[in-house]
Amino acid sequence: MTQTNTHNLTLIRWLTYLMFMMFAMTSDSVGEIIKEVKIEFDINNTQASLMHTLFMVGIAVSGLFLGFLADKFGRKQAIILGLGGFALSCYLFLVGDTFHFILALITLSGLSVGVFKTAALALIGDISRSTKEHTGTMNGAEAFFGVGAIIGPLIVAYLINNGAPWIWLYVLAGILCTLLMLLAWKVNYPAYQKPATTNNKSSFSNSLKLLKDPYAMGFSLAAFLYVAAESAIYVWMPTYLLCDGTSNYACYSSDNAKTLAIYSVSIFFTLRALGRFVGIWMMQHFNWAMVLMLFSFVIAICFIAGIVGGREIALYTFPLTGIFMSVIYPTINSKGISCFAKHEHGTVAGFILFFTALGAAVGPLVMGIVSDMYGGDAQYGFIVATVFTSILFVGMLLNYLFNPTEKQLAKIEKSQYGAA
């Protein structure tokens, strides 16, 4: 590999990381924004949860119906198209002041994210030299996503504390997105050519065929369960930790507890980001199935403890899940995509992204509905999330015990990466 090619691949990897960080600034700030939106538009939990649900629905629809674009037209073109749509939706926040208009922009941004994220996920496969490197790079991308998830809520808090509207977070994201789009346009991406033996009519029908594939469905269902549980933390934890019937933290027994409640989401995202950076190393040295099984078990225990022990315990156990959640999604995503040939990575990434976004949409929405059924108490919603974590653990336990993907991953390693 020439020095120029090495330079391009390094730059492409960094651009991919920055794309993940940029859209995480908005997507993972939704818990903080929901608190403001409920007051601004006088809406209930179910209505407010649409801020998150419609964004994820947009990603889900895009992943399923448009994921093939990265395979059919190339990674670069799909990335630029998605970034352009996302930037446009961010700038339009400046001209809208109704809740319905904001929901429309949220949906458009989700559709756009689905396009450039599936292309970026496929691109990771293009620049990886083994399935292990693929998993490491995926953890790197998700680590930067974690950094964006830390930065976003802090920006929202700063804006609100200084009397500025939260929509400026989206304007900032739009500016960063525009810069990334220009850089993506200028950089030379690896040449993408579909093998002559593949169907030139790559389309939505190819995504539907994956419904019958055990590898695609297995990893997609795991992604659904994981993200439904993860989004419970950053969407509803800020509401759950508020004292009953108030908008403050006066009921906590100490100043330290109040501080933890205020910064709980930032602590969660910080632990998740740190864990993902460690995960780059961890997945090179440990059995990935064992790690996912053990970590999913600890997550389920943390959720159960936070429900049984109430807010005083959840104050500690819910943010703590960040360190254990850190490696689960990028590994599920990476191993799921790695079970297929590179020329299918865009379609498969879109398919898994559909179930990812579906979990992120359905989970918090169901939690909001259940909470409203019981007087608005978010604790009842977290019982639903605890069920998700428990099912995820059972799935990861079965995956570890029976290891159904071992032969498929070895086959792909040999054919795609030249491993012996």
Tab-separated table of C-alpha atoms in Angstrom, residues 50-374:
chain	number	residue	atom	x	y	z
A	50	LEU	CA	-41.941	11.849	19.593
A	51	MET	CA	-38.825	14.055	19.520
A	52	HIS	CA	-36.829	10.855	19.846
A	53	THR	CA	-39.230	8.383	18.241
A	54	LEU	CA	-39.642	10.174	14.888
A	55	PHE	CA	-35.900	10.702	14.564
A	56	MET	CA	-35.385	6.973	15.001
A	57	VAL	CA	-38.292	6.133	12.703
A	58	GLY	CA	-36.582	8.253	10.039
A	59	ILE	CA	-33.346	6.309	10.512
A	60	ALA	CA	-35.219	2.993	10.464
A	61	VAL	CA	-37.085	3.769	7.242
A	62	SER	CA	-33.919	5.067	5.616
A	63	GLY	CA	-31.874	2.060	6.701
A	64	LEU	CA	-34.388	-0.411	5.276
A	65	PHE	CA	-35.463	1.411	2.110
A	66	LEU	CA	-32.285	3.364	1.263
A	67	GLY	CA	-29.477	1.236	2.725
A	68	PHE	CA	-28.786	-0.224	-0.724
A	69	LEU	CA	-27.687	3.200	-2.042
A	70	ALA	CA	-24.195	2.692	-0.610
A	71	ASP	CA	-23.884	-0.600	-2.522
A	72	LYS	CA	-25.459	0.625	-5.742
A	73	PHE	CA	-23.944	4.101	-6.154
A	74	GLY	CA	-20.876	3.938	-3.897
A	75	ARG	CA	-20.001	4.958	-0.361
A	76	LYS	CA	-18.864	8.505	-1.118
A	77	GLN	CA	-21.983	9.547	-3.017
A	78	ALA	CA	-24.296	8.170	-0.335
A	79	ILE	CA	-22.321	9.869	2.447
A	80	ILE	CA	-22.460	13.274	0.738
A	81	LEU	CA	-26.185	12.890	0.041
A	82	GLY	CA	-26.942	12.000	3.665
A	83	LEU	CA	-24.760	14.749	5.110
A	84	GLY	CA	-26.416	17.301	2.834
A	85	GLY	CA	-29.902	16.342	3.990
A	86	PHE	CA	-28.858	16.415	7.641
A	87	ALA	CA	-27.271	19.865	7.318
A	88	LEU	CA	-30.434	21.217	5.645
A	89	SER	CA	-32.682	19.906	8.421
A	90	CYS	CA	-30.422	21.478	11.063
A	91	TYR	CA	-30.470	24.933	9.440
A	92	LEU	CA	-34.269	24.843	9.092
A	93	PHE	CA	-34.595	24.835	12.883
A	94	LEU	CA	-33.948	28.566	12.618
A	95	VAL	CA	-37.222	29.211	10.753
A	96	GLY	CA	-39.680	26.941	12.600
A	97	ASP	CA	-41.393	27.611	15.912
A	98	THR	CA	-44.195	25.044	16.122
A	99	PHE	CA	-43.979	21.575	17.621
A	100	HIS	CA	-45.241	19.901	14.429
A	101	PHE	CA	-42.653	21.684	12.272
A	102	ILE	CA	-39.908	20.621	14.668
A	103	LEU	CA	-41.117	17.017	14.477
A	104	ALA	CA	-40.969	17.214	10.672
A	105	LEU	CA	-37.352	18.402	10.831
A	106	ILE	CA	-36.512	15.665	13.326
A	107	THR	CA	-37.886	13.087	10.875
A	108	LEU	CA	-35.928	14.553	7.942
A	109	SER	CA	-32.713	14.514	9.961
A	110	GLY	CA	-33.326	10.860	10.821
A	111	LEU	CA	-33.818	9.924	7.162
A	112	SER	CA	-30.563	11.694	6.297
A	113	VAL	CA	-28.608	10.033	9.104
A	114	GLY	CA	-29.794	6.647	7.863
A	115	VAL	CA	-28.303	7.332	4.430
A	116	PHE	CA	-24.842	8.483	5.508
A	117	LYS	CA	-24.540	6.105	8.453
A	118	THR	CA	-25.206	2.970	6.380
A	119	ALA	CA	-22.652	4.177	3.851
A	120	ALA	CA	-20.139	4.882	6.621
A	121	LEU	CA	-20.705	1.435	8.138
A	122	ALA	CA	-20.142	-0.171	4.732
A	123	LEU	CA	-17.017	1.957	4.288
A	124	ILE	CA	-15.576	0.579	7.522
A	125	GLY	CA	-15.689	-2.860	5.917
A	126	ASP	CA	-13.906	-1.516	2.815
A	127	ILE	CA	-10.956	-0.168	4.794
A	128	SER	CA	-10.652	-3.085	7.264
A	129	ARG	CA	-8.128	-5.901	6.710
A	130	SER	CA	-9.743	-8.497	9.007
A	131	THR	CA	-12.940	-9.091	10.947
A	132	LYS	CA	-11.060	-8.239	14.169
A	133	GLU	CA	-9.884	-4.932	12.702
A	134	HIS	CA	-13.450	-4.325	11.539
A	135	THR	CA	-14.700	-4.735	15.120
A	136	GLY	CA	-11.913	-2.488	16.446
A	137	THR	CA	-12.685	0.262	13.931
A	138	MET	CA	-16.392	-0.037	14.705
A	139	ASN	CA	-15.639	0.438	18.409
A	140	GLY	CA	-13.550	3.478	17.454
A	141	ALA	CA	-16.424	4.996	15.485
A	142	GLU	CA	-18.840	4.350	18.343
A	143	ALA	CA	-16.299	5.780	20.796
A	144	PHE	CA	-16.406	9.080	18.926
A	145	PHE	CA	-20.187	8.762	18.891
A	146	GLY	CA	-19.841	8.589	22.665
A	147	VAL	CA	-17.754	11.776	22.676
A	148	GLY	CA	-20.476	13.556	20.717
A	149	ALA	CA	-23.032	12.254	23.199
A	150	ILE	CA	-21.064	13.932	25.990
A	151	ILE	CA	-20.585	17.217	24.159
A	152	GLY	CA	-24.200	17.586	23.002
A	153	PRO	CA	-25.939	17.599	26.415
A	154	LEU	CA	-23.252	19.925	27.797
A	155	ILE	CA	-23.928	22.389	24.965
A	156	VAL	CA	-27.673	22.193	25.612
A	157	ALA	CA	-27.121	22.820	29.334
A	158	TYR	CA	-24.845	25.782	28.556
A	159	LEU	CA	-27.369	27.282	26.129
A	160	ILE	CA	-30.276	26.944	28.548
A	161	ASN	CA	-28.309	28.299	31.517
A	162	ASN	CA	-27.397	31.350	29.463
A	163	GLY	CA	-30.913	32.005	28.206
A	164	ALA	CA	-30.297	30.804	24.634
A	165	PRO	CA	-32.697	28.448	22.791
A	166	TRP	CA	-31.709	24.780	22.471
A	167	ILE	CA	-32.151	24.930	18.671
A	168	TRP	CA	-28.657	26.441	18.397
A	169	LEU	CA	-27.315	22.963	19.064
A	170	TYR	CA	-28.770	21.920	15.706
A	171	VAL	CA	-27.340	24.982	13.977
A	172	LEU	CA	-23.878	24.110	15.293
A	173	ALA	CA	-24.329	20.510	14.141
A	174	GLY	CA	-25.364	21.813	10.717
A	175	ILE	CA	-22.170	23.848	10.410
A	176	LEU	CA	-20.013	20.850	11.372
A	177	CYS	CA	-21.975	18.678	8.956
A	178	THR	CA	-21.363	21.121	6.104
A	179	LEU	CA	-17.626	21.046	6.773
A	180	LEU	CA	-17.620	17.247	6.833
A	181	MET	CA	-19.570	17.143	3.580
A	182	LEU	CA	-16.973	19.358	1.876
A	183	LEU	CA	-14.119	17.236	3.222
A	184	ALA	CA	-15.848	14.036	2.104
A	185	TRP	CA	-16.240	15.513	-1.373
A	186	LYS	CA	-12.513	16.348	-1.613
A	187	VAL	CA	-11.064	13.088	-0.207
A	188	ASN	CA	-10.290	10.139	-2.476
A	189	TYR	CA	-12.268	7.138	-1.248
A	190	PRO	CA	-11.257	3.544	-2.028
A	191	ALA	CA	-12.515	2.510	-5.453
A	192	TYR	CA	-15.790	0.652	-5.046
A	193	GLN	CA	-16.783	-1.967	-7.605
A	194	LYS	CA	-19.411	-4.650	-7.229
A	195	PRO	CA	-18.350	-8.126	-8.313
A	196	ALA	CA	-19.692	-9.133	-11.712
A	197	THR	CA	-21.560	-12.035	-10.125
A	198	THR	CA	-23.805	-9.806	-8.013
A	199	ASN	CA	-27.206	-8.513	-8.980
A	200	ASN	CA	-26.926	-5.065	-10.524
A	201	LYS	CA	-30.456	-4.274	-9.400
A	202	SER	CA	-29.507	-3.799	-5.778
A	203	SER	CA	-32.674	-2.528	-4.143
A	204	PHE	CA	-35.138	-2.696	-1.305
A	205	SER	CA	-35.966	-6.280	-2.311
A	206	ASN	CA	-32.444	-7.339	-1.284
A	207	SER	CA	-33.092	-5.941	2.189
A	208	LEU	CA	-36.295	-7.960	2.475
A	209	LYS	CA	-34.393	-11.156	1.648
A	210	LEU	CA	-32.387	-10.650	4.835
A	211	LEU	CA	-35.545	-11.319	6.846
A	212	LYS	CA	-34.923	-15.002	6.095
A	213	ASP	CA	-31.227	-14.906	6.964
A	214	PRO	CA	-30.478	-16.194	10.498
A	215	TYR	CA	-27.314	-14.105	10.877
A	216	ALA	CA	-28.944	-10.845	9.795
A	217	MET	CA	-32.026	-11.453	11.926
A	218	GLY	CA	-30.113	-12.666	14.980
A	219	PHE	CA	-27.827	-9.642	15.166
A	220	SER	CA	-30.656	-7.256	14.228
A	221	LEU	CA	-32.872	-8.490	17.068
A	222	ALA	CA	-29.931	-8.168	19.458
A	223	ALA	CA	-29.423	-4.581	18.264
A	224	PHE	CA	-33.136	-3.868	18.799
A	225	LEU	CA	-33.080	-5.093	22.395
A	226	TYR	CA	-29.819	-3.383	23.265
A	227	VAL	CA	-30.762	0.025	21.861
A	228	ALA	CA	-34.225	-0.109	23.445
A	229	ALA	CA	-32.484	-0.471	26.806
A	230	GLU	CA	-29.735	2.071	26.111
A	231	SER	CA	-32.124	4.765	24.905
A	232	ALA	CA	-34.140	4.289	28.092
A	233	ILE	CA	-31.164	5.712	29.982
A	234	TYR	CA	-30.512	8.873	28.000
A	235	VAL	CA	-34.168	9.601	27.133
A	236	TRP	CA	-35.981	8.928	30.428
A	237	MET	CA	-33.334	8.781	33.165
A	238	PRO	CA	-33.325	12.605	33.587
A	239	THR	CA	-37.097	12.476	34.162
A	240	TYR	CA	-36.958	9.397	36.424
A	241	LEU	CA	-34.349	10.954	38.713
A	242	LEU	CA	-36.451	14.069	39.326
A	243	CYS	CA	-38.212	14.114	42.688
A	244	ASP	CA	-41.900	13.138	42.664
A	245	GLY	CA	-44.125	15.855	41.256
A	246	THR	CA	-41.258	18.373	40.951
A	247	SER	CA	-38.703	19.609	38.464
A	248	ASN	CA	-35.783	19.553	40.906
A	249	TYR	CA	-33.657	17.209	43.016
A	250	ALA	CA	-34.546	18.475	46.501
A	251	CYS	CA	-35.518	15.009	47.753
A	252	TYR	CA	-31.990	13.594	47.657
A	253	SER	CA	-30.230	13.128	50.985
A	254	SER	CA	-26.926	14.808	50.117
A	255	ASP	CA	-25.406	17.424	47.848
A	256	ASN	CA	-23.322	14.724	46.172
A	257	ALA	CA	-26.484	12.805	45.279
A	258	LYS	CA	-28.050	15.960	43.832
A	259	THR	CA	-24.939	16.573	41.745
A	260	LEU	CA	-25.009	12.998	40.457
A	261	ALA	CA	-28.668	13.394	39.491
A	262	ILE	CA	-27.995	16.620	37.596
A	263	TYR	CA	-25.061	15.189	35.653
A	264	SER	CA	-26.288	11.585	35.398
A	265	VAL	CA	-26.614	11.585	31.602
A	266	SER	CA	-23.168	13.125	31.135
A	267	ILE	CA	-21.696	10.521	33.506
A	268	PHE	CA	-23.400	7.735	31.561
A	269	PHE	CA	-22.104	9.023	28.229
A	270	THR	CA	-18.596	9.559	29.635
A	271	LEU	CA	-18.411	5.984	30.907
A	272	ARG	CA	-19.792	4.693	27.607
A	273	ALA	CA	-17.223	6.642	25.582
A	274	LEU	CA	-14.306	5.548	27.794
A	275	GLY	CA	-15.489	1.954	27.581
A	276	ARG	CA	-15.562	2.092	23.790
A	277	PHE	CA	-11.995	3.328	23.584
A	278	VAL	CA	-10.994	0.439	25.855
A	279	GLY	CA	-13.161	-1.808	23.691
A	280	ILE	CA	-10.877	-1.226	20.691
A	281	TRP	CA	-8.196	-3.122	22.638
A	282	MET	CA	-10.535	-5.498	24.447
A	283	MET	CA	-12.046	-6.989	21.298
A	284	GLN	CA	-8.580	-7.819	19.992
A	285	HIS	CA	-7.702	-9.881	23.084
A	286	PHE	CA	-10.902	-11.469	24.451
A	287	ASN	CA	-13.685	-13.696	23.196
A	288	TRP	CA	-16.296	-11.224	21.964
A	289	ALA	CA	-19.218	-13.559	22.745
A	290	MET	CA	-18.073	-14.012	26.351
A	291	VAL	CA	-17.651	-10.255	26.853
A	292	LEU	CA	-21.139	-9.535	25.515
A	293	MET	CA	-22.665	-12.249	27.679
A	294	LEU	CA	-21.014	-11.003	30.892
A	295	PHE	CA	-21.648	-7.321	30.211
A	296	SER	CA	-25.317	-7.842	29.298
A	297	PHE	CA	-25.774	-9.726	32.590
A	298	VAL	CA	-24.353	-6.802	34.609
A	299	ILE	CA	-26.587	-4.343	32.712
A	300	ALA	CA	-29.689	-6.369	33.589
A	301	ILE	CA	-28.637	-6.438	37.265
A	302	CYS	CA	-28.107	-2.642	37.247
A	303	PHE	CA	-31.596	-2.068	35.835
A	304	ILE	CA	-33.210	-4.420	38.336
A	305	ALA	CA	-31.377	-2.729	41.209
A	306	GLY	CA	-32.487	0.715	40.004
A	307	ILE	CA	-36.125	-0.385	39.963
A	308	VAL	CA	-36.151	-2.312	43.245
A	309	GLY	CA	-34.002	0.219	45.109
A	310	GLY	CA	-35.705	3.313	43.699
A	311	ARG	CA	-34.136	6.617	42.670
A	312	GLU	CA	-31.499	6.618	45.425
A	313	ILE	CA	-30.030	3.403	43.963
A	314	ALA	CA	-30.782	4.143	40.290
A	315	LEU	CA	-28.763	7.311	40.773
A	316	TYR	CA	-25.686	5.073	40.775
A	317	THR	CA	-26.634	1.938	38.861
A	318	PHE	CA	-28.225	3.537	35.790
A	319	PRO	CA	-25.228	5.739	34.832
A	320	LEU	CA	-22.902	2.815	35.662
A	321	THR	CA	-24.441	0.806	32.803
A	322	GLY	CA	-22.536	3.065	30.404
A	323	ILE	CA	-19.255	1.212	30.969
A	324	PHE	CA	-20.904	-2.159	30.299
A	325	MET	CA	-23.034	-0.964	27.377
A	326	SER	CA	-19.976	0.510	25.692
A	327	VAL	CA	-18.818	-2.446	23.589
A	328	ILE	CA	-22.127	-4.225	23.023
A	329	TYR	CA	-23.640	-2.303	20.120
A	330	PRO	CA	-20.477	-1.774	18.031
A	331	THR	CA	-19.639	-5.465	18.413
A	332	ILE	CA	-23.160	-6.595	17.480
A	333	ASN	CA	-23.046	-4.294	14.467
A	334	SER	CA	-19.567	-5.339	13.391
A	335	LYS	CA	-20.092	-9.089	13.725
A	336	GLY	CA	-23.448	-8.873	11.995
A	337	ILE	CA	-22.012	-7.009	9.010
A	338	SER	CA	-18.894	-9.214	8.958
A	339	CYS	CA	-21.049	-12.299	8.349
A	340	PHE	CA	-21.575	-11.051	4.775
A	341	ALA	CA	-19.438	-10.238	1.726
A	342	LYS	CA	-18.186	-6.667	1.370
A	343	HIS	CA	-20.413	-5.888	-1.621
A	344	GLU	CA	-23.417	-6.550	0.656
A	345	HIS	CA	-22.230	-4.442	3.581
A	346	GLY	CA	-24.329	-1.379	2.725
A	347	THR	CA	-27.549	-3.378	2.510
A	348	VAL	CA	-26.783	-5.391	5.657
A	349	ALA	CA	-25.731	-2.270	7.585
A	350	GLY	CA	-29.020	-0.626	6.595
A	351	PHE	CA	-30.979	-3.702	7.669
A	352	ILE	CA	-29.356	-3.824	11.118
A	353	LEU	CA	-29.724	-0.046	11.371
A	354	PHE	CA	-33.471	-0.448	10.740
A	355	PHE	CA	-33.833	-2.666	13.801
A	356	THR	CA	-31.449	-0.432	15.769
A	357	ALA	CA	-33.557	2.642	15.100
A	358	LEU	CA	-36.766	0.671	15.615
A	359	GLY	CA	-35.563	-0.299	19.087
A	360	ALA	CA	-34.600	3.299	19.851
A	361	ALA	CA	-38.027	4.478	18.642
A	362	VAL	CA	-40.252	1.811	20.177
A	363	GLY	CA	-38.461	1.471	23.513
A	364	PRO	CA	-38.760	5.067	24.797
A	365	LEU	CA	-42.230	5.471	23.241
A	366	VAL	CA	-43.590	2.391	25.054
A	367	MET	CA	-41.897	3.599	28.232
A	368	GLY	CA	-43.597	6.987	27.882
A	369	ILE	CA	-46.995	5.390	27.277
A	370	VAL	CA	-46.654	3.012	30.256
A	371	SER	CA	-45.459	5.865	32.486
A	372	ASP	CA	-48.472	7.998	31.518
A	373	MET	CA	-50.770	5.043	32.281
A	374	TYR	CA	-49.479	5.145	35.870
